[in-house]
Amino acid sequence: MTTSAAERRDLGSWIRARGYTPTVWLVLPGVLFMVVFFIYPVIYGLNLSFQGRSGGISAYLDFFTNQFPHDSGSFQTLWTTLALALPSALICLVLAVPIAWRLRRGVRGVRVLTAIVMIPMTLGSVFVAEALNTLLGPAGWLNRLLLMLNLIHEPLRLTGNFTGVLIALVLTGFPFSFLLMLGFAAGIDPSLDRAASILGAGPTQRFWRIDLPLLLPGITITFALSFVLAFAVFPSATLLGNDAGPTRVLSKVAYQEYSNGNYANASATAVIMAVAQLIVLAIVFLIRGRLYRGSTAGGKG
Amino acid sequence: MTTSTVLPRAPMSAPDDRRPRRRASLMGSLTWVVLWLFIVVLVASVAVVVIGSFADRTGSGWLPASYTAKWYAAAWQDFGVGGLLGNTVVVAIVVVVISLAIGIPTAYVLARQSFAGKRLLLGLFLLPQVIPTFTYAIPLATLVYALQLNNTLVGVIIVNLVPSIPFAVLVLIPFVEQIDPRVEQAARMSGAGTIQVFGRILAPLMVPGLLAAGVLILVRVVGQFELTFLVAGPDSQTLVIALYAAATQSGIVSLQEIETMAVVYALTTLILLMISLRFVDPTTAAAGGRTRVR
């Protein structure tokens, strides 16, 4: 009796010594769900990717040597996808940070403004692609306007190619970056700004030397999330670009192989997609780890 | 903290508004021009689709020659818009509620506690955000089929929870980190239990984060394409799946009918967003729940 009680106490202190206070167990429901519906499928897919034509890494080799039965240029799609996702995430960020910073205290009509900016997010990529096809097409309103103003002499080709997909990605990605940045910018204690202003810093100085450094962790998260969003581009590449060539993206290749029953090739493409994305994100989060991370509330000092 | 609230506001903002004003407005006006350009493109995009959905015949000018509402009746019949609407709303709301309910405690523990294996858990919640949807969507769809949940709303809800729960956790962690731990310690010292700390201290301070996370998840679920596409059947489709199906059949389905479906889809998400924005005021979020008192 006494020994088992002592053992139990030992076990209890062993668990507590590793930081497992009762509060920690609050993560359990989330973790269980993720193990069953995320970890297990990922491992299953990984296993599948090594069952290509002749086993082992043959599916991967086929990808890099463009030997998939339904995709003649699979390797090129890797660069196409990166060339779309990186610039669009960067453009979104460069647009979102100053605007969110300016709106962080709220100006008149900020609610209406935010609601309007968020429209593309509610519209989704399929709607935006459909709309841009008409708006930016050869007979669309933009080309009509530019022709009317004599700025151009023949219609600009903005759809059915790379430019169209990039425009669509920026349009759908911007609200996402904007809303996240607004949340982070609003979390900065106004008294820090006020203190800087008392010490003689103008708005520009305050932005570069107070708010931007405090925002950097938020900025890296925002960049990472909007890159991920753009990297998975699928509907707009098909509807607004030309997925037979110039805007054929990785997810299109994976889907094509999947719908033709080549599950190993589809899985291998999905894994390559994941690795490429993880490399980009690793760089971003390596930078984030070096930045200040903590309370954005002003202290007493 | 106390000193800053006692200080009068007017003398502080006066020097602030003086000299550096011109430089700030230069940068500011550029910001506003970009913002307005964005809004103009946006409004034009919506206008083009809405006008197109009412076009009787596509004209050669800026606007169609004559208008009709017949495409709406046709789309309602052809695509079963009523059922699609019901599916979309149910899936979106259930996913948001479950994601936040699981996300709050998880984000709290990951932001505040330190324990063995914490980095591993952080990685677990980061992974679905950092690997592409397709990487897990295809095997996940197989699992849902094996559980015989394909073509059911439960199946659609499960696959949508997979990216949503970690997303909620990831968005909420910085919001927990922003809360001064001393506030919480003070509450605990004054005798508040875990439930009270969550309900009366953390939740009100986290409102901006909860709202941001909730709205973002709602919109992501309504627009979620790949995951829903792979497990949904005729009875459990959401609007966006039906819209994509229509858009890829542009030869068979008339352009006006596609644009009609686009309008119905956009209107649904817009109304859902409006309802959430009734509860979520981005400007209250801007005050951080700290300074604004109503």
Coordinates of C-alpha atoms in Angstrom, one line a residue:
Chain A
M1 CA 0.0 0.0 0.0
T2 CA 2.7 2.4 1.1
T3 CA 5.0 1.4 -1.7
S4 CA 2.4 1.9 -4.4
A5 CA 1.5 5.3 -3.0
A6 CA 5.2 6.2 -3.1
E7 CA 5.5 4.9 -6.6
R8 CA 2.5 6.9 -7.7
R9 CA 4.0 10.0 -6.1
D10 CA 7.2 9.3 -8.0
L11 CA 5.5 8.9 -11.3
G12 CA 3.5 12.1 -10.5
S13 CA 6.6 14.1 -9.8
W14 CA 8.3 12.6 -12.9
I15 CA 5.5 13.8 -15.0
R16 CA 5.4 17.2 -13.4
A17 CA 9.1 17.6 -13.7
R18 CA 8.7 17.5 -17.5
G19 CA 6.2 20.4 -17.2
Y20 CA 3.0 18.3 -17.6
T21 CA 0.8 20.4 -15.2
P22 CA -2.9 19.6 -15.4
T23 CA -3.3 22.7 -17.7
V24 CA -1.1 21.1 -20.4
W25 CA -3.7 18.3 -20.9
L26 CA -6.0 20.9 -22.5
V27 CA -4.2 20.3 -25.8
L28 CA -5.4 16.7 -25.9
P29 CA -8.6 17.0 -28.0
G30 CA -6.7 19.0 -30.7
V31 CA -3.8 16.6 -30.7
L32 CA -5.9 13.5 -31.0
F33 CA -7.9 14.9 -33.9
M34 CA -4.7 15.9 -35.7
V35 CA -3.1 12.5 -35.2
V36 CA -6.1 10.6 -36.7
F37 CA -7.1 12.9 -39.5
F38 CA -3.8 14.5 -40.4
I39 CA -0.7 12.5 -39.4
Y40 CA -2.1 9.1 -40.4
P41 CA -3.2 10.2 -43.9
V42 CA 0.2 12.0 -44.5
I43 CA 2.1 8.8 -43.6
Y44 CA -0.2 6.8 -45.8
G45 CA 0.4 9.2 -48.7
L46 CA 4.1 9.2 -48.2
N47 CA 4.2 5.4 -48.3
L48 CA 2.1 5.5 -51.5
S49 CA 4.6 7.8 -53.2
F50 CA 7.3 5.1 -53.1
Q51 CA 5.2 2.7 -55.1
G52 CA 5.8 4.1 -58.6
R53 CA 6.3 2.3 -61.8
S54 CA 9.2 0.3 -60.6
G55 CA 9.0 0.9 -56.9
G56 CA 11.4 2.9 -54.7
I57 CA 11.9 6.5 -55.8
S58 CA 10.9 5.8 -59.4
A59 CA 7.8 8.1 -59.2
Y60 CA 10.1 11.0 -58.1
L61 CA 12.6 10.3 -60.9
D62 CA 9.7 10.3 -63.4
F63 CA 8.6 13.7 -62.1
F64 CA 12.1 15.3 -62.5
T65 CA 12.6 13.7 -65.9
N66 CA 9.2 14.6 -67.2
Q67 CA 8.1 11.1 -67.7
F68 CA 4.6 11.2 -66.2
P69 CA 2.1 9.6 -68.6
H70 CA -0.3 12.6 -68.4
D71 CA 2.1 15.5 -68.0
S72 CA 4.9 16.2 -70.5
G73 CA 6.6 19.0 -68.5
S74 CA 6.1 18.2 -64.8
F75 CA 9.5 19.5 -63.7
Q76 CA 8.8 23.0 -65.2
T77 CA 5.6 23.3 -63.1
L78 CA 7.7 23.5 -60.0
W79 CA 9.3 26.7 -61.2
T80 CA 6.0 28.1 -62.5
T81 CA 4.3 27.6 -59.2
L82 CA 7.2 29.3 -57.3
A83 CA 7.3 32.1 -59.8
L84 CA 3.6 32.8 -59.1
A85 CA 3.5 32.3 -55.3
L86 CA 6.6 34.2 -54.2
P87 CA 5.9 37.5 -56.0
S88 CA 2.2 37.5 -55.1
A89 CA 2.9 36.9 -51.4
L90 CA 5.5 39.7 -51.4
I91 CA 3.2 42.2 -53.3
C92 CA 0.4 41.4 -50.8
L93 CA 2.6 42.1 -47.9
V94 CA 4.0 45.3 -49.3
L95 CA 0.5 46.6 -49.8
A96 CA -1.0 45.3 -46.5
V97 CA 1.6 46.5 -44.0
P98 CA 1.4 50.3 -44.5
I99 CA -2.4 50.2 -44.9
A100 CA -2.9 48.1 -41.8
W101 CA -0.5 50.4 -39.9
R102 CA -2.4 53.5 -40.9
L103 CA -5.8 51.9 -39.9
R104 CA -4.6 50.4 -36.6
R105 CA -6.2 53.1 -34.5
G106 CA -9.2 53.3 -36.8
V107 CA -10.1 56.2 -39.0
R108 CA -13.6 57.3 -40.0
G109 CA -15.3 54.7 -42.1
V110 CA -12.7 52.0 -41.4
R111 CA -15.5 49.4 -41.1
V112 CA -16.8 50.1 -44.5
L113 CA -13.3 50.1 -45.9
T114 CA -12.4 46.8 -44.3
A115 CA -15.6 45.3 -45.5
I116 CA -14.8 46.4 -49.1
V117 CA -11.2 45.2 -49.0
M118 CA -12.3 41.8 -47.7
I119 CA -14.7 41.2 -50.6
P120 CA -12.3 39.2 -52.7
M121 CA -11.8 36.8 -49.8
T122 CA -15.5 36.1 -49.7
L123 CA -15.6 35.9 -53.5
G124 CA -13.1 33.1 -53.7
S125 CA -10.7 32.3 -56.4
V126 CA -13.3 30.8 -58.8
F127 CA -15.4 34.0 -58.7
V128 CA -12.3 36.3 -59.1
A129 CA -11.0 34.2 -62.0
E130 CA -14.4 34.4 -63.7
A131 CA -14.6 38.2 -63.1
L132 CA -11.1 39.0 -64.2
N133 CA -11.5 37.0 -67.4
T134 CA -14.3 39.4 -68.4
L135 CA -12.8 42.5 -66.9
L136 CA -9.2 42.1 -68.3
G137 CA -10.1 40.2 -71.4
P138 CA -9.4 41.6 -74.9
A139 CA -12.9 43.1 -75.1
G140 CA -13.0 43.8 -71.3
W141 CA -13.6 47.1 -69.6
L142 CA -9.9 47.8 -68.9
N143 CA -8.8 47.4 -72.5
R144 CA -11.8 49.5 -73.7
L145 CA -10.9 52.2 -71.3
L146 CA -7.2 52.3 -72.2
L147 CA -8.0 52.2 -75.9
M148 CA -10.5 55.0 -75.4
L149 CA -7.9 57.1 -73.6
N150 CA -5.4 56.4 -76.4
L151 CA -2.9 54.9 -74.0
I152 CA -2.6 51.7 -76.0
H153 CA -3.3 50.9 -79.6
E154 CA -4.2 47.3 -79.3
P155 CA -5.7 45.3 -76.4
L156 CA -3.3 44.2 -73.7
R157 CA -3.1 40.4 -73.3
L158 CA -3.8 40.0 -69.5
T159 CA -5.8 36.8 -69.5
G160 CA -5.0 33.2 -70.5
N161 CA -1.4 33.7 -69.3
F162 CA 0.9 34.2 -66.4
T163 CA 0.0 37.9 -65.7
G164 CA -3.7 37.0 -65.3
V165 CA -3.0 34.4 -62.7
L166 CA -0.6 36.7 -60.8
I167 CA -3.2 39.5 -60.7
A168 CA -5.8 37.0 -59.5
L169 CA -3.5 35.8 -56.7
V170 CA -2.8 39.3 -55.5
L171 CA -6.4 40.2 -55.6
T172 CA -7.4 37.1 -53.5
G173 CA -4.4 37.2 -51.3
F174 CA -4.3 40.8 -50.2
P175 CA -7.4 40.8 -47.9
F176 CA -6.0 37.8 -46.1
S177 CA -2.7 39.6 -45.4
F178 CA -4.5 42.8 -44.6
L179 CA -6.8 41.3 -42.0
L180 CA -3.9 39.5 -40.3
M181 CA -1.7 42.6 -40.3
L182 CA -4.5 44.7 -38.9
G183 CA -4.8 42.3 -36.0
F184 CA -1.1 42.4 -35.3
A185 CA -0.8 46.2 -35.7
A186 CA -3.8 46.8 -33.4
G187 CA -2.0 44.7 -30.7
I188 CA 0.8 47.3 -30.3
D189 CA 0.2 49.4 -27.2
P190 CA -0.6 53.0 -28.3
S191 CA 1.5 54.3 -25.3
L192 CA 4.7 53.1 -27.0
D193 CA 3.8 55.3 -30.0
R194 CA 3.0 58.2 -27.7
A195 CA 6.2 57.8 -25.8
A196 CA 8.2 57.9 -29.0
S197 CA 6.2 60.9 -30.1
I198 CA 6.9 62.7 -26.8
L199 CA 10.6 62.0 -27.4
G200 CA 10.3 63.8 -30.8
A201 CA 9.8 61.0 -33.3
G202 CA 7.7 61.8 -36.3
P203 CA 5.2 59.3 -37.8
T204 CA 7.8 58.1 -40.3
Q205 CA 10.4 57.5 -37.7
R206 CA 7.8 55.8 -35.4
F207 CA 6.8 53.5 -38.2
W208 CA 10.4 52.4 -39.0
R209 CA 11.8 52.3 -35.5
I210 CA 8.9 51.4 -33.2
D211 CA 6.1 49.7 -35.0
L212 CA 7.8 47.9 -37.8
P213 CA 10.3 46.0 -35.5
L214 CA 7.3 45.1 -33.3
L215 CA 5.4 44.0 -36.3
L216 CA 8.1 41.8 -37.8
P217 CA 7.0 38.5 -36.2
G218 CA 3.5 39.2 -37.5
I219 CA 4.9 40.1 -40.9
T220 CA 6.7 36.8 -41.2
I221 CA 3.6 34.8 -40.2
T222 CA 1.6 36.8 -42.7
F223 CA 4.1 36.3 -45.5
A224 CA 4.2 32.6 -44.8
L225 CA 0.5 32.1 -44.8
S226 CA -0.1 34.1 -48.0
F227 CA 2.7 32.2 -49.7
V228 CA 1.1 28.9 -48.7
L229 CA -2.2 30.2 -50.0
A230 CA -0.7 31.2 -53.4
F231 CA 1.4 28.0 -53.7
A232 CA -1.7 25.8 -53.7
V233 CA -3.1 27.8 -56.7
F234 CA -5.4 25.6 -58.7
P235 CA -8.7 27.0 -59.9
S236 CA -7.4 30.3 -61.1
A237 CA -4.5 28.7 -62.9
T238 CA -7.0 26.6 -64.9
L239 CA -9.7 29.3 -65.4
L240 CA -7.6 32.4 -65.9
G241 CA -4.3 31.1 -67.1
N242 CA -3.4 28.4 -69.6
D243 CA -2.9 25.2 -67.7
A244 CA -1.7 23.4 -70.8
G245 CA 1.6 25.3 -70.6
P246 CA 2.5 28.6 -69.2
T247 CA 0.5 28.4 -66.0
R248 CA 0.5 24.7 -65.5
V249 CA 1.0 24.4 -61.7
L250 CA 2.0 21.6 -59.4
S251 CA -1.5 21.0 -58.0
K252 CA -2.8 20.6 -61.5
V253 CA -0.2 17.9 -62.2
A254 CA -1.1 16.1 -58.9
Y255 CA -4.8 16.3 -59.6
Q256 CA -4.3 15.1 -63.2
E257 CA -2.3 12.0 -62.1
Y258 CA -4.8 11.4 -59.3
S259 CA -7.8 11.5 -61.6
N260 CA -6.1 9.2 -64.0
G261 CA -5.5 6.6 -61.2
N262 CA -1.8 7.1 -61.0
Y263 CA -1.9 7.4 -57.2
A264 CA 1.9 6.9 -56.7
N265 CA 2.7 9.7 -59.2
A266 CA 0.0 12.0 -57.6
S267 CA 1.5 11.3 -54.1
A268 CA 5.0 11.9 -55.3
T269 CA 4.0 15.2 -56.8
A270 CA 2.2 16.2 -53.6
V271 CA 5.3 15.3 -51.6
I272 CA 7.6 17.4 -53.9
M273 CA 5.1 20.2 -53.5
A274 CA 5.3 19.9 -49.7
V275 CA 9.1 19.8 -49.7
A276 CA 9.4 22.9 -52.0
Q277 CA 7.0 24.8 -49.8
L278 CA 8.8 23.7 -46.6
I279 CA 12.1 24.9 -47.9
V280 CA 10.7 28.4 -48.5
L281 CA 9.0 28.4 -45.1
A282 CA 12.1 27.2 -43.3
I283 CA 13.9 30.3 -44.5
V284 CA 11.1 32.6 -43.4
F285 CA 10.9 31.1 -39.9
L286 CA 14.6 31.0 -39.5
I287 CA 14.4 34.8 -39.9
R288 CA 11.5 35.0 -37.5
G289 CA 13.4 33.1 -34.8
R290 CA 16.0 35.9 -34.7
L291 CA 13.4 38.6 -34.1
Y292 CA 11.9 40.1 -30.9
R293 CA 8.9 38.1 -29.7
G294 CA 7.0 39.0 -26.6
S295 CA 4.5 41.3 -25.1
T296 CA 3.6 44.3 -27.3
A297 CA 2.2 46.0 -24.2
G298 CA 4.0 49.0 -22.9
G299 CA 5.8 48.5 -19.6
K300 CA 6.0 50.9 -16.7
G301 CA 9.5 52.0 -17.4
Chain B
M1 CA 0.5 52.3 -17.6
T2 CA -1.0 54.5 -14.9
T3 CA 1.1 57.5 -15.9
S4 CA 0.0 57.4 -19.5
T5 CA -3.7 57.4 -18.7
V6 CA -3.3 60.3 -16.3
L7 CA -1.4 62.5 -18.8
P8 CA -3.7 64.8 -20.7
R9 CA -4.1 64.0 -24.4
A10 CA -4.2 67.3 -26.1
P11 CA -0.6 68.6 -25.4
M12 CA 0.7 65.3 -26.6
S13 CA -1.0 65.2 -29.9
A14 CA -0.2 68.8 -30.7
P15 CA 3.6 68.5 -31.4
D16 CA 2.8 65.2 -33.0
D17 CA 0.7 66.9 -35.7
R18 CA 3.1 69.7 -36.5
R19 CA 6.3 69.4 -38.4
P20 CA 6.5 65.8 -39.6
R21 CA 2.9 66.0 -41.1
R22 CA 4.1 66.7 -44.7
R23 CA 6.4 63.7 -44.9
A24 CA 3.8 61.4 -43.5
S25 CA 1.1 62.6 -45.9
L26 CA 3.4 61.8 -48.9
M27 CA 3.8 58.2 -47.8
G28 CA 0.2 58.2 -46.7
S29 CA -1.3 59.4 -50.0
L30 CA 0.6 56.7 -51.9
T31 CA -1.0 54.2 -49.5
W32 CA -4.4 55.6 -50.2
V33 CA -3.9 55.7 -54.0
V34 CA -3.0 52.0 -53.9
L35 CA -6.0 51.2 -51.7
W36 CA -8.4 53.1 -53.9
L37 CA -7.0 51.4 -57.1
F38 CA -7.6 48.1 -55.5
I39 CA -11.1 49.0 -54.6
V40 CA -11.9 50.2 -58.1
V41 CA -10.7 46.9 -59.7
L42 CA -12.7 45.1 -57.1
V43 CA -15.9 47.0 -57.7
A44 CA -15.5 46.6 -61.5
S45 CA -14.9 42.9 -61.1
V46 CA -18.1 42.4 -59.2
A47 CA -20.0 44.7 -61.5
V48 CA -18.9 42.8 -64.6
V49 CA -20.2 39.5 -63.2
V50 CA -23.5 40.9 -61.8
I51 CA -24.2 42.7 -65.1
G52 CA -23.3 39.5 -67.0
S53 CA -25.7 37.4 -65.0
F54 CA -28.5 39.6 -66.1
A55 CA -27.5 39.9 -69.7
D56 CA -30.1 38.6 -72.2
R57 CA -27.6 38.5 -75.0
T58 CA -23.9 39.6 -74.7
G59 CA -23.7 42.9 -76.7
S60 CA -20.6 44.4 -78.4
G61 CA -20.6 47.6 -76.3
W62 CA -19.8 48.2 -72.7
L63 CA -23.1 46.9 -71.5
P64 CA -25.4 44.2 -72.8
A65 CA -28.2 45.1 -75.2
S66 CA -31.1 43.9 -73.0
Y67 CA -31.6 42.4 -69.5
T68 CA -33.4 39.4 -68.0
A69 CA -33.6 37.4 -64.8
K70 CA -34.3 34.1 -66.4
W71 CA -30.8 32.8 -65.7
Y72 CA -31.4 32.8 -62.0
A73 CA -34.5 30.6 -62.4
A74 CA -32.6 28.3 -64.7
A75 CA -29.6 28.0 -62.3
W76 CA -31.8 27.4 -59.3
Q77 CA -33.4 24.4 -61.2
D78 CA -30.3 23.1 -62.9
F79 CA -27.9 23.2 -59.9
G80 CA -30.3 22.8 -56.9
V81 CA -29.1 26.0 -55.4
G82 CA -31.3 25.6 -52.3
G83 CA -29.6 22.4 -51.2
L84 CA -26.2 23.8 -51.9
L85 CA -26.9 26.9 -49.7
G86 CA -28.0 24.7 -46.8
N87 CA -24.9 22.5 -47.0
T88 CA -22.6 25.5 -47.2
V89 CA -24.0 27.3 -44.2
V90 CA -24.1 24.2 -42.0
V91 CA -20.6 23.1 -42.8
A92 CA -19.2 26.6 -42.3
I93 CA -20.8 27.3 -38.9
V94 CA -20.0 23.9 -37.4
V95 CA -16.4 24.1 -38.5
V96 CA -15.9 27.6 -37.0
V97 CA -17.4 26.6 -33.7
I98 CA -15.5 23.4 -33.3
S99 CA -12.2 25.0 -34.4
L100 CA -12.4 27.8 -31.9
A101 CA -13.5 25.5 -29.1
I102 CA -10.5 23.3 -29.6
G103 CA -8.2 26.2 -30.6
I104 CA -8.5 28.4 -27.6
P105 CA -7.2 26.0 -24.9
T106 CA -4.6 24.6 -27.3
A107 CA -3.2 28.0 -28.2
Y108 CA -3.2 29.0 -24.5
V109 CA -1.1 26.0 -23.5
L110 CA 1.3 26.4 -26.4
A111 CA 1.8 30.1 -25.7
R112 CA 2.2 30.0 -22.0
Q113 CA 3.3 26.6 -20.7
S114 CA 6.6 24.9 -21.3
F115 CA 6.8 21.1 -21.2
A116 CA 8.7 18.3 -22.8
G117 CA 7.6 17.8 -26.4
K118 CA 6.1 21.3 -26.8
R119 CA 8.1 22.0 -30.0
L120 CA 6.8 18.7 -31.4
L121 CA 3.2 19.8 -30.8
L122 CA 3.9 23.2 -32.3
G123 CA 5.2 21.4 -35.3
L124 CA 2.1 19.3 -35.5
F125 CA -0.1 22.3 -35.7
L126 CA 2.2 24.2 -38.0
L127 CA 2.5 21.3 -40.5
P128 CA -1.0 21.5 -42.1
Q129 CA -0.4 25.2 -42.7
V130 CA 3.0 24.7 -44.2
I131 CA 2.4 21.6 -46.4
P132 CA 0.0 22.0 -49.4
T133 CA -3.6 20.8 -49.1
F134 CA -3.1 18.2 -51.8
T135 CA -0.4 16.4 -49.8
Y136 CA -2.9 15.3 -47.2
A137 CA -6.1 15.8 -49.2
I138 CA -5.7 12.7 -51.4
P139 CA -5.0 10.1 -48.6
L140 CA -7.5 11.9 -46.3
A141 CA -10.2 11.4 -48.9
T142 CA -9.3 7.7 -48.9
L143 CA -9.7 7.5 -45.2
V144 CA -13.1 9.3 -45.3
Y145 CA -14.2 6.8 -48.0
A146 CA -13.0 3.9 -45.7
L147 CA -15.1 5.3 -42.9
Q148 CA -18.0 5.5 -45.4
L149 CA -18.4 9.2 -44.7
N150 CA -18.0 10.2 -48.3
N151 CA -21.0 12.2 -49.7
T152 CA -22.1 13.1 -46.1
L153 CA -21.9 16.4 -44.4
V154 CA -20.0 14.8 -41.5
G155 CA -17.3 13.8 -44.0
V156 CA -17.1 17.3 -45.4
I157 CA -17.0 18.8 -41.9
I158 CA -14.2 16.5 -40.9
V159 CA -11.9 17.3 -43.9
N160 CA -12.5 21.0 -43.4
L161 CA -11.6 20.8 -39.7
V162 CA -8.1 19.4 -40.6
P163 CA -6.7 22.7 -41.8
S164 CA -9.1 24.9 -39.6
I165 CA -8.1 23.7 -36.1
P166 CA -4.4 24.2 -36.5
F167 CA -5.1 27.5 -38.3
A168 CA -7.1 28.7 -35.3
V169 CA -4.3 27.6 -32.9
L170 CA -1.7 29.4 -35.0
V171 CA -3.6 32.7 -35.3
L172 CA -4.5 32.7 -31.6
I173 CA -1.0 32.0 -30.2
P174 CA 0.3 35.6 -30.9
F175 CA -2.8 37.0 -29.3
V176 CA -2.2 35.0 -26.1
E177 CA 1.4 36.1 -26.2
Q178 CA 0.3 39.8 -26.4
I179 CA -1.7 39.5 -23.1
D180 CA 0.5 40.5 -20.2
P181 CA 1.0 37.3 -18.1
R182 CA 0.8 39.5 -15.0
V183 CA -2.9 40.2 -15.6
E184 CA -3.6 36.5 -15.5
Q185 CA -1.3 36.0 -12.4
A186 CA -3.2 38.8 -10.6
A187 CA -6.5 37.0 -11.4
R188 CA -5.2 33.7 -10.1
M189 CA -3.8 35.3 -7.0
S190 CA -7.2 36.8 -6.4
G191 CA -8.6 33.3 -6.4
A192 CA -9.8 32.7 -9.9
G193 CA -9.8 29.2 -11.2
T194 CA -8.8 28.0 -14.7
I195 CA -12.4 28.3 -16.0
Q196 CA -12.7 31.8 -14.6
V197 CA -9.3 32.9 -16.0
F198 CA -10.4 31.7 -19.4
G199 CA -13.9 33.1 -19.3
R200 CA -13.4 36.4 -17.6
I201 CA -9.8 37.4 -18.2
L202 CA -8.4 35.7 -21.3
A203 CA -11.5 35.5 -23.6
P204 CA -12.3 39.2 -23.4
L205 CA -8.7 40.1 -24.0
M206 CA -8.5 37.7 -26.9
V207 CA -11.7 38.9 -28.6
P208 CA -9.9 40.5 -31.5
G209 CA -8.0 37.3 -32.1
L210 CA -11.0 35.1 -31.8
L211 CA -13.0 37.2 -34.2
A212 CA -10.1 37.4 -36.7
A213 CA -9.6 33.6 -36.5
G214 CA -13.4 32.9 -36.7
V215 CA -14.0 35.1 -39.7
L216 CA -10.9 33.8 -41.6
I217 CA -11.9 30.2 -40.9
L218 CA -15.5 30.9 -42.0
V219 CA -14.4 32.4 -45.3
R220 CA -11.8 29.6 -45.9
V221 CA -14.3 26.9 -45.3
V222 CA -16.9 28.5 -47.6
G223 CA -14.3 28.8 -50.3
Q224 CA -12.5 25.6 -49.6
F225 CA -12.0 23.8 -52.8
E226 CA -9.7 20.8 -52.9
L227 CA -10.7 19.0 -49.7
T228 CA -14.4 19.4 -50.2
F229 CA -14.1 18.5 -53.9
L230 CA -12.5 15.2 -53.1
V231 CA -15.1 13.9 -50.5
A232 CA -18.3 15.7 -51.5
G233 CA -20.9 13.9 -53.5
P234 CA -24.1 15.1 -55.2
D235 CA -25.9 15.4 -51.8
S236 CA -23.1 17.1 -49.9
Q237 CA -21.7 19.6 -52.4
T238 CA -21.1 23.1 -51.3
L239 CA -21.7 26.1 -53.6
V240 CA -18.0 26.6 -54.6
I241 CA -17.8 23.0 -55.9
A242 CA -20.9 23.5 -58.0
L243 CA -19.6 26.8 -59.3
Y244 CA -16.3 25.4 -60.3
A245 CA -18.1 22.5 -62.0
A246 CA -20.1 25.0 -63.9
A247 CA -17.1 27.2 -64.9
T248 CA -15.1 24.2 -66.3
Q249 CA -18.1 23.2 -68.5
S250 CA -18.2 26.6 -70.1
G251 CA -19.0 25.1 -73.5
I252 CA -22.1 23.3 -72.2
V253 CA -23.3 25.7 -69.5
S254 CA -24.0 29.2 -70.8
L255 CA -21.7 32.0 -69.7
Q256 CA -24.7 33.8 -68.1
E257 CA -25.6 30.8 -66.0
I258 CA -22.0 30.5 -64.8
E259 CA -22.0 34.1 -63.8
T260 CA -25.4 33.6 -62.1
M261 CA -23.9 30.8 -60.0
A262 CA -20.9 33.1 -59.2
V263 CA -23.3 35.8 -58.0
V264 CA -25.3 33.4 -55.8
Y265 CA -22.0 32.0 -54.3
A266 CA -20.6 35.5 -53.7
L267 CA -23.9 36.7 -52.2
T268 CA -23.9 33.8 -49.7
T269 CA -20.3 34.4 -48.5
L270 CA -21.0 38.1 -48.3
I271 CA -24.1 37.6 -46.2
L272 CA -22.2 35.2 -43.9
L273 CA -19.4 37.7 -43.6
M274 CA -21.8 40.6 -42.9
I275 CA -23.4 38.5 -40.1
S276 CA -20.0 37.8 -38.6
L277 CA -19.0 41.4 -38.9
R278 CA -22.0 42.3 -36.8
F279 CA -20.3 40.5 -34.0
V280 CA -16.8 41.5 -35.1
D281 CA -15.9 45.1 -35.3
P282 CA -12.5 45.5 -36.8
T283 CA -12.2 48.9 -35.1
T284 CA -12.8 47.3 -31.7
A285 CA -10.1 44.9 -32.6
A286 CA -8.0 47.9 -33.4
A287 CA -8.5 49.2 -29.9
G288 CA -7.2 45.8 -28.7
G289 CA -9.9 45.4 -26.1
R290 CA -7.6 47.5 -24.0
T291 CA -8.5 51.1 -24.4
R292 CA -11.9 51.2 -25.9
V293 CA -14.8 51.2 -23.4
R294 CA -18.3 51.3 -24.6

